[in-house]
Amino acid sequence: MSIGKNVLRMNTEVERNHPNINRKYFSEDKSFPPSHKFNEKQTNPTTIRDLLRQLLFPSKSFEDSSSNTRENDFTIQDRIRQLFSLVRNPGLHESLYRLKQKTISISAATKDSNHYDYIVVGAGSAGCALAYRLATSHLDSTQEKLSTRKKVLLIEAGPKDTNPWIHIPVGYFKTLHNPETDWCYKTEPDESMNNISIRYPRGKTLGGSSSINGLLYIRGQSKDYDIWRQMGNSGWGWEDVLPYFIKAENQERGKDEYHGVGGPLSVSDQRIQLPLLNEFQNAAKEFGIPKTKDFNTGDNHGCGYFQVTEKDGFRCSTAVGYLNPIKKRQNLKIITNAHVKKINFQNKIAKEIEFWQDNELKIISAQKEIILSSGAIGSPQILQTSGIGNSQKLKSLGIEMVHELNGVGENLQDHLMFRPIYKVHGLKSLNKKINSLFGNLM
């Protein structure tokens, strides 16, 4: 599917980023709901995670890493009550705040805290991996001194990933199309599809869409990568990228020529296998579609169970896999609820970013690089508000041009998903399980 020009409504981001664009949601006479103050003691992610672990695996004891006290004396009823008291706690949800257009400079809380070597904009699937590699790159050289560590700032427009539904694999039923965790974009009506508008989920939290998606681990077809290389994108062929897939992976099945172990991203087999799906595979085989156990060798042809990004029964988003191990490092700072307005350039060199946080417009500078990793929607939008793109379009919005670059914000391609729905008799489906008594409680 090609989504062409102007197809995505930027009704949450573009309006916020430029005064000449419709201010429907950001006018001075309209204010957002009051923000709940985040209470870390009330909603400690370790507590939530451990409660969920106890709920799902009550026979296993564990130690609360924050207090080193045993929790295995809880009854299952106690665990359920305590879990759902946390779920209902409004402190879990950080609401939108009213924006005031006021430009200030950040005062450093510690020495040189407002100067970073690298600023990574967007803590999604790419941004978390970038922050991890940059913040730990000195570990590759034992000769490098502490003072020469790269100082990295990671900025995310969404909140922390403290919503417990993020970490439960089936929780995407609660996080997709939820404005607390999803930007809830929609495409413009498409004439070729009876003028329907398609929902276009994008993650709005640490981990980005890896925190709200269906957890499928799929690399794609090797030939697609090879075509990119043939088009002039050196380093993007299948044989070029495969070592990085292997390096990133912690494969439950073990290491082989296509998979790795010990990487930040945990990949596991699905825990649920339904008789209905097994019969579907048998039917596919009768029609010449072979069964496969691995869709990540470069050839996606076949029918079988996908592997998923899970670890010990919980979602392994990039925030969990890449950020959690390093988030307390002194050379990394993570800022959430910080919506980037634009990048400031000097002689076409990116020097600063402007972003909204806590009702103020702030500025932070980078000593080496500003890395834009805000996804297929966010990155081109920030480029445009920064003055990079089609001059005719940007000038009509009053945006000062920095560099003419046609194609920015255009030609997005994505896959359409057709979802036939059938009633099934005699076999349980996943929907039946979700709509069970426990599923309704969830």
mmCIF file of N, CA and C in Angstrom, residues 80 118 123 289 315 329 385 414:
data_model
loop_
_atom_site.group_PDB
_atom_site.id
_atom_site.type_symbol
_atom_site.label_atom_id
_atom_site.label_comp_id
_atom_site.label_asym_id
_atom_site.label_seq_id
_atom_site.Cartn_x
_atom_site.Cartn_y
_atom_site.Cartn_z
ATOM 1 N N ILE A 80 -4.171 -10.814 43.051
ATOM 2 C CA ILE A 80 -5.100 -10.210 42.094
ATOM 3 C C ILE A 80 -5.580 -8.857 42.603
ATOM 4 N N TYR A 118 25.755 13.219 22.038
ATOM 5 C CA TYR A 118 24.729 12.734 21.118
ATOM 6 C C TYR A 118 23.349 12.966 21.724
ATOM 7 N N ALA A 123 12.533 7.448 21.538
ATOM 8 C CA ALA A 123 12.974 6.249 22.255
ATOM 9 C C ALA A 123 12.114 5.053 21.869
ATOM 10 N N ILE A 289 1.408 -25.098 0.529
ATOM 11 C CA ILE A 289 2.149 -24.120 1.342
ATOM 12 C C ILE A 289 2.853 -24.887 2.463
ATOM 13 N N ARG A 315 6.555 -9.254 27.748
ATOM 14 C CA ARG A 315 7.014 -8.562 26.539
ATOM 15 C C ARG A 315 8.449 -8.075 26.724
ATOM 16 N N ARG A 329 23.032 4.479 34.071
ATOM 17 C CA ARG A 329 24.403 4.890 33.742
ATOM 18 C C ARG A 329 24.533 6.409 33.812
ATOM 19 N N THR A 385 9.216 20.468 10.167
ATOM 20 C CA THR A 385 9.111 21.632 11.060
ATOM 21 C C THR A 385 10.470 22.289 11.289
ATOM 22 N N ASP A 414 3.334 0.779 3.355
ATOM 23 C CA ASP A 414 3.119 -0.165 4.445
ATOM 24 C C ASP A 414 2.237 -1.286 3.918
#
